[in-house]
Amino acid sequence: MKQLKIIFAIFSLVLLSCNTTSTVSESQENQLTQQKKNQKSGIVLYKSRADESRNKQSKKEFYFRMNEKEYFIKISEGYVSEEVLLKNIDKQINVKGEVKNGKWEFDTPGSILNQTETIKGRSGEYFVIYKILSK
C-alpha cells in the first residue's frame, strides 16, 4: 500500500510539471505572436504639407508607407528620433511599431496665429515607431 502511495505521488508530480511547462510554452507563444504582430515593414517618407495658418507649403512631416497606405509618424509617442528617421528616408526598413487612432497634434488657438478661429488638430490613424529592427 505504501508503494502505491509513492507511485501515485510521483505520477501526480509528473502530471503537474507537464501542465506547468505547457502554460509556460503558451505564454511564450503569446509573446512571440505579439512581437510578430508589432513587427512591420515599410518605407519612411518625408513630405511637405500645406500649412493651413499661412496657406503655403512649409512644413515637412514623416510618413510610413506600409501595404500601399501612408501613415503619419507621430514621433512624440515613439522611441525613434527625427535624426534617425532622416537617415532612413525612402528606405525599406523593418520596425517594431503599431498603427494607432487618435489626435496627431493639439488644436492651435487662433489668438496664437492672430486669427479669429482655432485651427483643429488633425486626427485619425497614425503610426508609432518603437525601434528600427533592420534596414
mmCIF file of N, CA and C in Angstrom:
data_model
loop_
_atom_site.group_PDB
_atom_site.id
_atom_site.type_symbol
_atom_site.label_atom_id
_atom_site.label_comp_id
_atom_site.label_asym_id
_atom_site.label_seq_id
_atom_site.Cartn_x
_atom_site.Cartn_y
_atom_site.Cartn_z
ATOM 1 N N MET A 1 0.819 -1.199 0.000
ATOM 2 C CA MET A 1 0.000 0.000 0.000
ATOM 3 C C MET A 1 0.865 1.267 0.000
ATOM 4 N N LYS A 2 1.969 1.229 0.747
ATOM 5 C CA LYS A 2 2.862 2.370 0.827
ATOM 6 C C LYS A 2 3.491 2.642 -0.548
ATOM 7 N N GLN A 3 3.820 1.565 -1.285
ATOM 8 C CA GLN A 3 4.400 1.713 -2.615
ATOM 9 C C GLN A 3 3.398 2.356 -3.575
ATOM 10 N N LEU A 4 2.136 2.028 -3.417
ATOM 11 C CA LEU A 4 1.091 2.595 -4.261
ATOM 12 C C LEU A 4 0.978 4.101 -4.038
ATOM 13 N N LYS A 5 1.091 4.544 -2.784
ATOM 14 C CA LYS A 5 1.038 5.979 -2.473
ATOM 15 C C LYS A 5 2.235 6.705 -3.081
ATOM 16 N N ILE A 6 3.414 6.088 -3.007
ATOM 17 C CA ILE A 6 4.617 6.705 -3.570
ATOM 18 C C ILE A 6 4.487 6.819 -5.094
ATOM 19 N N ILE A 7 4.019 5.761 -5.738
ATOM 20 C CA ILE A 7 3.826 5.779 -7.194
ATOM 21 C C ILE A 7 2.797 6.842 -7.577
ATOM 22 N N PHE A 8 1.719 6.933 -6.817
ATOM 23 C CA PHE A 8 0.688 7.941 -7.088
ATOM 24 C C PHE A 8 1.258 9.354 -6.927
ATOM 25 N N ALA A 9 2.067 9.581 -5.898
ATOM 26 C CA ALA A 9 2.672 10.893 -5.663
ATOM 27 C C ALA A 9 3.604 11.270 -6.818
ATOM 28 N N ILE A 10 4.433 10.330 -7.256
ATOM 29 C CA ILE A 10 5.350 10.595 -8.370
ATOM 30 C C ILE A 10 4.564 10.875 -9.650
ATOM 31 N N PHE A 11 3.546 10.086 -9.903
ATOM 32 C CA PHE A 11 2.705 10.276 -11.082
ATOM 33 C C PHE A 11 2.039 11.659 -11.054
ATOM 34 N N SER A 12 1.562 12.072 -9.883
ATOM 35 C CA SER A 12 0.924 13.392 -9.738
ATOM 36 C C SER A 12 1.915 14.513 -10.023
ATOM 37 N N LEU A 13 3.131 14.392 -9.498
ATOM 38 C CA LEU A 13 4.157 15.407 -9.744
ATOM 39 C C LEU A 13 4.493 15.513 -11.232
ATOM 40 N N VAL A 14 4.587 14.379 -11.897
ATOM 41 C CA VAL A 14 4.874 14.384 -13.334
ATOM 42 C C VAL A 14 3.758 15.101 -14.092
ATOM 43 N N LEU A 15 2.523 14.815 -13.758
ATOM 44 C CA LEU A 15 1.392 15.472 -14.420
ATOM 45 C C LEU A 15 1.391 16.971 -14.168
ATOM 46 N N LEU A 16 1.638 17.380 -12.936
ATOM 47 C CA LEU A 16 1.659 18.806 -12.608
ATOM 48 C C LEU A 16 2.787 19.525 -13.340
ATOM 49 N N SER A 17 3.952 18.916 -13.413
ATOM 50 C CA SER A 17 5.069 19.567 -14.097
ATOM 51 C C SER A 17 4.800 19.689 -15.594
ATOM 52 N N CYS A 18 4.117 18.726 -16.168
ATOM 53 C CA CYS A 18 3.758 18.816 -17.594
ATOM 54 C C CYS A 18 2.803 19.973 -17.832
ATOM 55 N N ASN A 19 1.843 20.167 -16.962
ATOM 56 C CA ASN A 19 0.898 21.274 -17.085
ATOM 57 C C ASN A 19 1.608 22.609 -16.985
ATOM 58 N N THR A 20 2.533 22.746 -16.050
ATOM 59 C CA THR A 20 3.266 23.992 -15.868
ATOM 60 C C THR A 20 4.083 24.310 -17.117
ATOM 61 N N THR A 21 4.765 23.328 -17.655
ATOM 62 C CA THR A 21 5.550 23.521 -18.870
ATOM 63 C C THR A 21 4.655 23.968 -20.017
ATOM 64 N N SER A 22 3.495 23.371 -20.120
ATOM 65 C CA SER A 22 2.552 23.731 -21.168
ATOM 66 C C SER A 22 2.120 25.184 -21.031
ATOM 67 N N THR A 23 1.858 25.624 -19.808
ATOM 68 C CA THR A 23 1.443 27.002 -19.571
ATOM 69 C C THR A 23 2.554 27.973 -19.949
ATOM 70 N N VAL A 24 3.788 27.647 -19.595
ATOM 71 C CA VAL A 24 4.915 28.500 -19.953
ATOM 72 C C VAL A 24 5.052 28.564 -21.468
ATOM 73 N N SER A 25 4.916 27.444 -22.138
ATOM 74 C CA SER A 25 5.022 27.422 -23.594
ATOM 75 C C SER A 25 3.936 28.274 -24.236
ATOM 76 N N GLU A 26 2.719 28.201 -23.721
ATOM 77 C CA GLU A 26 1.630 29.026 -24.247
ATOM 78 C C GLU A 26 1.934 30.502 -24.032
ATOM 79 N N SER A 27 2.471 30.844 -22.868
ATOM 80 C CA SER A 27 2.812 32.231 -22.572
ATOM 81 C C SER A 27 3.899 32.726 -23.526
ATOM 82 N N GLN A 28 4.924 31.911 -23.737
ATOM 83 C CA GLN A 28 5.988 32.285 -24.664
ATOM 84 C C GLN A 28 5.451 32.411 -26.087
ATOM 85 N N GLU A 29 4.558 31.533 -26.456
ATOM 86 C CA GLU A 29 3.957 31.585 -27.790
ATOM 87 C C GLU A 29 3.151 32.869 -27.962
ATOM 88 N N ASN A 30 2.410 33.263 -26.927
ATOM 89 C CA ASN A 30 1.643 34.511 -26.981
ATOM 90 C C ASN A 30 2.570 35.711 -27.122
ATOM 91 N N GLN A 31 3.714 35.691 -26.405
ATOM 92 C CA GLN A 31 4.669 36.790 -26.510
ATOM 93 C C GLN A 31 5.241 36.872 -27.923
ATOM 94 N N LEU A 32 5.599 35.729 -28.492
ATOM 95 C CA LEU A 32 6.134 35.715 -29.854
ATOM 96 C C LEU A 32 5.108 36.209 -30.863
ATOM 97 N N THR A 33 3.867 35.802 -30.687
ATOM 98 C CA THR A 33 2.797 36.253 -31.576
ATOM 99 C C THR A 33 2.646 37.767 -31.488
ATOM 100 N N GLN A 34 2.677 38.313 -30.273
ATOM 101 C CA GLN A 34 2.549 39.758 -30.075
ATOM 102 C C GLN A 34 3.732 40.490 -30.698
ATOM 103 N N GLN A 35 4.950 39.945 -30.528
ATOM 104 C CA GLN A 35 6.128 40.581 -31.104
ATOM 105 C C GLN A 35 6.050 40.591 -32.627
ATOM 106 N N LYS A 36 5.631 39.483 -33.220
ATOM 107 C CA LYS A 36 5.495 39.425 -34.674
ATOM 108 C C LYS A 36 4.424 40.388 -35.155
ATOM 109 N N LYS A 37 3.371 40.531 -34.370
ATOM 110 C CA LYS A 37 2.282 41.439 -34.722
ATOM 111 C C LYS A 37 2.792 42.879 -34.773
ATOM 112 N N ASN A 38 3.733 43.234 -33.890
ATOM 113 C CA ASN A 38 4.259 44.592 -33.835
ATOM 114 C C ASN A 38 5.418 44.827 -34.796
ATOM 115 N N GLN A 39 5.881 43.792 -35.495
ATOM 116 C CA GLN A 39 6.938 43.961 -36.479
ATOM 117 C C GLN A 39 6.312 44.333 -37.816
ATOM 118 N N LYS A 40 6.726 45.478 -38.326
ATOM 119 C CA LYS A 40 6.169 45.982 -39.584
ATOM 120 C C LYS A 40 7.307 46.298 -40.542
ATOM 121 N N SER A 41 7.001 46.271 -41.818
ATOM 122 C CA SER A 41 7.971 46.605 -42.847
ATOM 123 C C SER A 41 7.376 47.694 -43.728
ATOM 124 N N GLY A 42 8.179 48.713 -44.028
ATOM 125 C CA GLY A 42 7.674 49.794 -44.853
ATOM 126 C C GLY A 42 8.766 50.772 -45.234
ATOM 127 N N ILE A 43 8.356 51.891 -45.812
ATOM 128 C CA ILE A 43 9.278 52.918 -46.292
ATOM 129 C C ILE A 43 8.993 54.227 -45.559
ATOM 130 N N VAL A 44 10.067 54.879 -45.087
ATOM 131 C CA VAL A 44 9.936 56.180 -44.428
ATOM 132 C C VAL A 44 9.896 57.260 -45.505
ATOM 133 N N LEU A 45 8.893 58.124 -45.432
ATOM 134 C CA LEU A 45 8.745 59.235 -46.375
ATOM 135 C C LEU A 45 8.845 60.553 -45.613
ATOM 136 N N TYR A 46 9.315 61.599 -46.302
ATOM 137 C CA TYR A 46 9.420 62.933 -45.711
ATOM 138 C C TYR A 46 8.753 63.879 -46.694
ATOM 139 N N LYS A 47 7.550 64.339 -46.366
ATOM 140 C CA LYS A 47 6.729 65.075 -47.323
ATOM 141 C C LYS A 47 6.324 66.444 -46.785
ATOM 142 N N SER A 48 6.175 67.386 -47.715
ATOM 143 C CA SER A 48 5.666 68.713 -47.367
ATOM 144 C C SER A 48 4.159 68.669 -47.282
ATOM 145 N N ARG A 49 3.615 69.532 -46.441
ATOM 146 C CA ARG A 49 2.159 69.675 -46.394
ATOM 147 C C ARG A 49 1.831 71.155 -46.310
ATOM 148 N N ALA A 50 0.657 71.505 -46.776
ATOM 149 C CA ALA A 50 0.228 72.902 -46.734
ATOM 150 C C ALA A 50 0.043 73.320 -45.288
ATOM 151 N N ASP A 51 0.620 74.429 -44.932
ATOM 152 C CA ASP A 51 0.453 74.981 -43.588
ATOM 153 C C ASP A 51 -0.819 75.815 -43.611
ATOM 154 N N GLU A 52 -1.869 75.315 -42.966
ATOM 155 C CA GLU A 52 -3.184 75.953 -43.032
ATOM 156 C C GLU A 52 -3.183 77.375 -42.481
ATOM 157 N N SER A 53 -2.301 77.668 -41.545
ATOM 158 C CA SER A 53 -2.306 79.005 -40.950
ATOM 159 C C SER A 53 -1.690 80.036 -41.886
ATOM 160 N N ARG A 54 -0.874 79.591 -42.837
ATOM 161 C CA ARG A 54 -0.214 80.535 -43.735
ATOM 162 C C ARG A 54 -0.543 80.270 -45.210
ATOM 163 N N ASN A 55 -1.324 79.233 -45.470
ATOM 164 C CA ASN A 55 -1.715 78.861 -46.835
ATOM 165 C C ASN A 55 -0.519 78.689 -47.775
ATOM 166 N N LYS A 56 0.496 78.008 -47.307
ATOM 167 C CA LYS A 56 1.635 77.737 -48.175
ATOM 168 C C LYS A 56 2.275 76.411 -47.771
ATOM 169 N N GLN A 57 3.068 75.846 -48.679
ATOM 170 C CA GLN A 57 3.795 74.615 -48.383
ATOM 171 C C GLN A 57 4.981 74.998 -47.501
ATOM 172 N N SER A 58 4.981 74.595 -46.246
ATOM 173 C CA SER A 58 6.107 74.995 -45.422
ATOM 174 C C SER A 58 6.592 73.913 -44.471
ATOM 175 N N LYS A 59 5.702 73.074 -44.021
ATOM 176 C CA LYS A 59 6.092 72.115 -43.002
ATOM 177 C C LYS A 59 6.298 70.736 -43.616
ATOM 178 N N LYS A 60 7.392 70.074 -43.223
ATOM 179 C CA LYS A 60 7.641 68.707 -43.685
ATOM 180 C C LYS A 60 7.352 67.748 -42.547
ATOM 181 N N GLU A 61 6.818 66.584 -42.912
ATOM 182 C CA GLU A 61 6.437 65.585 -41.913
ATOM 183 C C GLU A 61 6.868 64.201 -42.381
ATOM 184 N N PHE A 62 6.990 63.295 -41.419
ATOM 185 C CA PHE A 62 7.356 61.917 -41.723
ATOM 186 C C PHE A 62 6.108 61.056 -41.863
ATOM 187 N N TYR A 63 6.155 60.154 -42.831
ATOM 188 C CA TYR A 63 5.086 59.180 -43.045
ATOM 189 C C TYR A 63 5.724 57.802 -43.212
ATOM 190 N N PHE A 64 4.964 56.774 -42.894
ATOM 191 C CA PHE A 64 5.423 55.392 -43.050
ATOM 192 C C PHE A 64 4.491 54.709 -44.033
ATOM 193 N N ARG A 65 5.030 54.315 -45.204
ATOM 194 C CA ARG A 65 4.228 53.632 -46.217
ATOM 195 C C ARG A 65 4.330 52.125 -45.976
ATOM 196 N N MET A 66 3.161 51.537 -45.740
ATOM 197 C CA MET A 66 3.089 50.117 -45.436
ATOM 198 C C MET A 66 1.829 49.568 -46.095
ATOM 199 N N ASN A 67 1.971 48.501 -46.837
ATOM 200 C CA ASN A 67 0.825 47.875 -47.517
ATOM 201 C C ASN A 67 0.027 48.875 -48.347
ATOM 202 N N GLU A 68 0.723 49.675 -49.144
ATOM 203 C CA GLU A 68 0.084 50.627 -50.060
ATOM 204 C C GLU A 68 -0.618 51.789 -49.352
ATOM 205 N N LYS A 69 -0.446 51.929 -48.040
ATOM 206 C CA LYS A 69 -1.090 53.010 -47.299
ATOM 207 C C LYS A 69 -0.026 53.816 -46.559
ATOM 208 N N GLU A 70 -0.234 55.140 -46.494
ATOM 209 C CA GLU A 70 0.715 56.009 -45.799
ATOM 210 C C GLU A 70 0.128 56.465 -44.470
ATOM 211 N N TYR A 71 0.939 56.331 -43.416
ATOM 212 C CA TYR A 71 0.529 56.733 -42.070
ATOM 213 C C TYR A 71 1.446 57.847 -41.575
ATOM 214 N N PHE A 72 0.866 58.888 -41.000
ATOM 215 C CA PHE A 72 1.635 59.928 -40.333
ATOM 216 C C PHE A 72 2.424 59.278 -39.201
ATOM 217 N N ILE A 73 3.715 59.616 -39.056
ATOM 218 C CA ILE A 73 4.519 59.082 -37.950
ATOM 219 C C ILE A 73 4.478 60.089 -36.807
ATOM 220 N N LYS A 74 3.930 59.666 -35.689
ATOM 221 C CA LYS A 74 3.862 60.527 -34.509
ATOM 222 C C LYS A 74 5.119 60.267 -33.673
ATOM 223 N N ILE A 75 6.124 61.104 -33.878
ATOM 224 C CA ILE A 75 7.431 60.924 -33.251
ATOM 225 C C ILE A 75 7.341 61.015 -31.732
ATOM 226 N N SER A 76 6.463 61.864 -31.225
ATOM 227 C CA SER A 76 6.383 62.096 -29.776
ATOM 228 C C SER A 76 5.945 60.871 -28.980
ATOM 229 N N GLU A 77 5.314 59.894 -29.614
ATOM 230 C CA GLU A 77 4.883 58.689 -28.900
ATOM 231 C C GLU A 77 5.866 57.535 -29.041
ATOM 232 N N GLY A 78 6.795 57.641 -29.966
ATOM 233 C CA GLY A 78 7.726 56.544 -30.215
ATOM 234 C C GLY A 78 9.066 56.759 -29.534
ATOM 235 N N TYR A 79 10.014 55.884 -29.878
ATOM 236 C CA TYR A 79 11.356 55.944 -29.300
ATOM 237 C C TYR A 79 12.421 56.153 -30.367
ATOM 238 N N VAL A 80 12.018 56.610 -31.546
ATOM 239 C CA VAL A 80 12.951 56.855 -32.638
ATOM 240 C C VAL A 80 12.951 58.352 -32.928
ATOM 241 N N SER A 81 14.141 58.936 -32.990
ATOM 242 C CA SER A 81 14.259 60.385 -33.160
ATOM 243 C C SER A 81 14.086 60.810 -34.619
ATOM 244 N N GLU A 82 13.885 62.096 -34.787
ATOM 245 C CA GLU A 82 13.766 62.677 -36.123
ATOM 246 C C GLU A 82 15.066 62.472 -36.908
ATOM 247 N N GLU A 83 16.210 62.569 -36.218
ATOM 248 C CA GLU A 83 17.507 62.389 -36.869
ATOM 249 C C GLU A 83 17.633 60.979 -37.461
ATOM 250 N N VAL A 84 17.187 59.979 -36.715
ATOM 251 C CA VAL A 84 17.245 58.595 -37.198
ATOM 252 C C VAL A 84 16.313 58.418 -38.394
ATOM 253 N N LEU A 85 15.134 59.014 -38.332
ATOM 254 C CA LEU A 85 14.195 58.917 -39.456
ATOM 255 C C LEU A 85 14.770 59.587 -40.704
ATOM 256 N N LEU A 86 15.446 60.727 -40.523
ATOM 257 C CA LEU A 86 16.050 61.424 -41.665
ATOM 258 C C LEU A 86 17.071 60.539 -42.385
ATOM 259 N N LYS A 87 17.794 59.719 -41.637
ATOM 260 C CA LYS A 87 18.793 58.824 -42.231
ATOM 261 C C LYS A 87 18.148 57.669 -43.003
ATOM 262 N N ASN A 88 16.864 57.454 -42.782
ATOM 263 C CA ASN A 88 16.178 56.313 -43.402
ATOM 264 C C ASN A 88 15.114 56.708 -44.418
ATOM 265 N N ILE A 89 15.137 57.950 -44.876
ATOM 266 C CA ILE A 89 14.144 58.414 -45.851
ATOM 267 C C ILE A 89 14.257 57.601 -47.141
ATOM 268 N N ASP A 90 13.110 57.201 -47.667
ATOM 269 C CA ASP A 90 12.997 56.437 -48.913
ATOM 270 C C ASP A 90 13.675 55.072 -48.850
ATOM 271 N N LYS A 91 13.871 54.549 -47.643
ATOM 272 C CA LYS A 91 14.464 53.216 -47.485
ATOM 273 C C LYS A 91 13.426 52.253 -46.931
ATOM 274 N N GLN A 92 13.515 51.006 -47.383
ATOM 275 C CA GLN A 92 12.674 49.932 -46.847
ATOM 276 C C GLN A 92 13.297 49.503 -45.521
ATOM 277 N N ILE A 93 12.533 49.583 -44.431
ATOM 278 C CA ILE A 93 13.050 49.190 -43.123
ATOM 279 C C ILE A 93 12.037 48.305 -42.399
ATOM 280 N N ASN A 94 12.547 47.537 -41.448
ATOM 281 C CA ASN A 94 11.704 46.735 -40.562
ATOM 282 C C ASN A 94 11.716 47.405 -39.199
ATOM 283 N N VAL A 95 10.543 47.577 -38.630
ATOM 284 C CA VAL A 95 10.437 48.282 -37.355
ATOM 285 C C VAL A 95 9.544 47.523 -36.389
ATOM 286 N N LYS A 96 9.691 47.870 -35.133
ATOM 287 C CA LYS A 96 8.726 47.454 -34.123
ATOM 288 C C LYS A 96 7.855 48.682 -33.922
ATOM 289 N N GLY A 97 6.582 48.576 -34.248
ATOM 290 C CA GLY A 97 5.691 49.719 -34.165
ATOM 291 C C GLY A 97 4.251 49.287 -34.303
ATOM 292 N N GLU A 98 3.360 50.269 -34.256
ATOM 293 C CA GLU A 98 1.940 49.940 -34.370
ATOM 294 C C GLU A 98 1.143 51.112 -34.915
ATOM 295 N N VAL A 99 0.025 50.765 -35.528
ATOM 296 C CA VAL A 99 -0.926 51.764 -36.010
ATOM 297 C C VAL A 99 -1.861 52.082 -34.854
ATOM 298 N N LYS A 100 -2.057 53.378 -34.604
ATOM 299 C CA LYS A 100 -2.973 53.822 -33.552
ATOM 300 C C LYS A 100 -3.988 54.776 -34.165
ATOM 301 N N ASN A 101 -4.997 55.104 -33.400
ATOM 302 C CA ASN A 101 -6.018 56.034 -33.850
ATOM 303 C C ASN A 101 -6.190 57.102 -32.777
ATOM 304 N N GLY A 102 -6.146 58.364 -33.187
ATOM 305 C CA GLY A 102 -6.307 59.453 -32.226
ATOM 306 C C GLY A 102 -5.807 60.757 -32.813
ATOM 307 N N LYS A 103 -5.506 61.705 -31.922
ATOM 308 C CA LYS A 103 -5.036 63.027 -32.362
ATOM 309 C C LYS A 103 -3.569 62.969 -32.772
ATOM 310 N N TRP A 104 -3.285 63.591 -33.906
ATOM 311 C CA TRP A 104 -1.907 63.692 -34.371
ATOM 312 C C TRP A 104 -1.213 64.855 -33.681
ATOM 313 N N GLU A 105 -1.989 65.894 -33.387
ATOM 314 C CA GLU A 105 -1.448 67.129 -32.817
ATOM 315 C C GLU A 105 -2.551 67.839 -32.046
ATOM 316 N N PHE A 106 -2.174 68.828 -31.287
ATOM 317 C CA PHE A 106 -3.148 69.585 -30.496
ATOM 318 C C PHE A 106 -3.795 70.676 -31.350
ATOM 319 N N ASP A 107 -4.963 71.128 -30.926
ATOM 320 C CA ASP A 107 -5.610 72.270 -31.573
ATOM 321 C C ASP A 107 -4.761 73.516 -31.313
ATOM 322 N N THR A 108 -4.710 74.420 -32.294
ATOM 323 C CA THR A 108 -3.963 75.664 -32.136
ATOM 324 C C THR A 108 -4.950 76.815 -31.997
ATOM 325 N N PRO A 109 -4.951 77.489 -30.840
ATOM 326 C CA PRO A 109 -5.870 78.626 -30.673
ATOM 327 C C PRO A 109 -5.584 79.713 -31.705
ATOM 328 N N GLY A 110 -6.631 80.324 -32.236
ATOM 329 C CA GLY A 110 -6.489 81.375 -33.232
ATOM 330 C C GLY A 110 -5.710 82.570 -32.726
ATOM 331 N N SER A 111 -5.787 82.847 -31.418
ATOM 332 C CA SER A 111 -5.091 84.007 -30.865
ATOM 333 C C SER A 111 -3.576 83.894 -31.041
ATOM 334 N N ILE A 112 -3.058 82.685 -31.032
ATOM 335 C CA ILE A 112 -1.619 82.489 -31.224
ATOM 336 C C ILE A 112 -1.226 82.844 -32.650
ATOM 337 N N LEU A 113 -2.120 82.588 -33.589
ATOM 338 C CA LEU A 113 -1.837 82.818 -35.006
ATOM 339 C C LEU A 113 -2.412 84.135 -35.519
ATOM 340 N N ASN A 114 -2.884 84.980 -34.625
ATOM 341 C CA ASN A 114 -3.529 86.241 -34.999
ATOM 342 C C ASN A 114 -4.723 86.007 -35.922
ATOM 343 N N GLN A 115 -5.485 84.972 -35.613
ATOM 344 C CA GLN A 115 -6.685 84.664 -36.373
ATOM 345 C C GLN A 115 -7.850 84.555 -35.399
ATOM 346 N N THR A 116 -9.046 84.605 -35.951
ATOM 347 C CA THR A 116 -10.224 84.525 -35.089
ATOM 348 C C THR A 116 -10.620 83.095 -34.773
ATOM 349 N N GLU A 117 -10.297 82.151 -35.645
ATOM 350 C CA GLU A 117 -10.723 80.765 -35.448
ATOM 351 C C GLU A 117 -9.565 79.882 -34.997
ATOM 352 N N THR A 118 -9.902 78.902 -34.183
ATOM 353 C CA THR A 118 -8.931 77.903 -33.753
ATOM 354 C C THR A 118 -8.723 76.892 -34.876
ATOM 355 N N ILE A 119 -7.473 76.540 -35.126
ATOM 356 C CA ILE A 119 -7.180 75.521 -36.132
ATOM 357 C C ILE A 119 -7.216 74.167 -35.441
ATOM 358 N N LYS A 120 -8.086 73.313 -35.927
ATOM 359 C CA LYS A 120 -8.258 71.989 -35.335
ATOM 360 C C LYS A 120 -7.040 71.114 -35.625
ATOM 361 N N GLY A 121 -6.602 70.397 -34.606
ATOM 362 C CA GLY A 121 -5.528 69.428 -34.795
ATOM 363 C C GLY A 121 -6.040 68.249 -35.599
ATOM 364 N N ARG A 122 -5.180 67.682 -36.400
ATOM 365 C CA ARG A 122 -5.587 66.539 -37.221
ATOM 366 C C ARG A 122 -5.694 65.288 -36.354
ATOM 367 N N SER A 123 -6.558 64.388 -36.780
ATOM 368 C CA SER A 123 -6.714 63.132 -36.046
ATOM 369 C C SER A 123 -7.017 62.016 -37.033
ATOM 370 N N GLY A 124 -6.897 60.804 -36.566
ATOM 371 C CA GLY A 124 -7.133 59.625 -37.396
ATOM 372 C C GLY A 124 -6.064 58.591 -37.123
ATOM 373 N N GLU A 125 -5.851 57.696 -38.087
ATOM 374 C CA GLU A 125 -4.828 56.670 -37.915
ATOM 375 C C GLU A 125 -3.436 57.285 -38.075
ATOM 376 N N TYR A 126 -2.522 56.859 -37.224
ATOM 377 C CA TYR A 126 -1.133 57.283 -37.320
ATOM 378 C C TYR A 126 -0.249 56.117 -36.908
ATOM 379 N N PHE A 127 1.060 56.269 -37.110
ATOM 380 C CA PHE A 127 1.993 55.176 -36.835
ATOM 381 C C PHE A 127 2.995 55.602 -35.777
ATOM 382 N N VAL A 128 3.291 54.688 -34.859
ATOM 383 C CA VAL A 128 4.280 54.923 -33.806
ATOM 384 C C VAL A 128 5.401 53.905 -33.998
ATOM 385 N N ILE A 129 6.651 54.393 -34.051
ATOM 386 C CA ILE A 129 7.810 53.506 -34.191
ATOM 387 C C ILE A 129 8.528 53.419 -32.850
ATOM 388 N N TYR A 130 8.648 52.193 -32.344
ATOM 389 C CA TYR A 130 9.335 51.967 -31.073
ATOM 390 C C TYR A 130 10.811 51.650 -31.280
ATOM 391 N N LYS A 131 11.120 50.987 -32.410
ATOM 392 C CA LYS A 131 12.502 50.572 -32.638
ATOM 393 C C LYS A 131 12.671 50.198 -34.107
ATOM 394 N N ILE A 132 13.813 50.568 -34.683
ATOM 395 C CA ILE A 132 14.140 50.116 -36.030
ATOM 396 C C ILE A 132 14.894 48.799 -35.885
ATOM 397 N N LEU A 133 14.375 47.746 -36.510
ATOM 398 C CA LEU A 133 14.955 46.408 -36.367
ATOM 399 C C LEU A 133 16.057 46.150 -37.388
ATOM 400 N N SER A 134 15.819 46.498 -38.638
ATOM 401 C CA SER A 134 16.827 46.293 -39.682
ATOM 402 C C SER A 134 16.487 47.141 -40.893
ATOM 403 N N LYS A 135 17.489 47.313 -41.729
ATOM 404 C CA LYS A 135 17.303 48.107 -42.945
ATOM 405 C C LYS A 135 17.312 47.206 -44.146
#
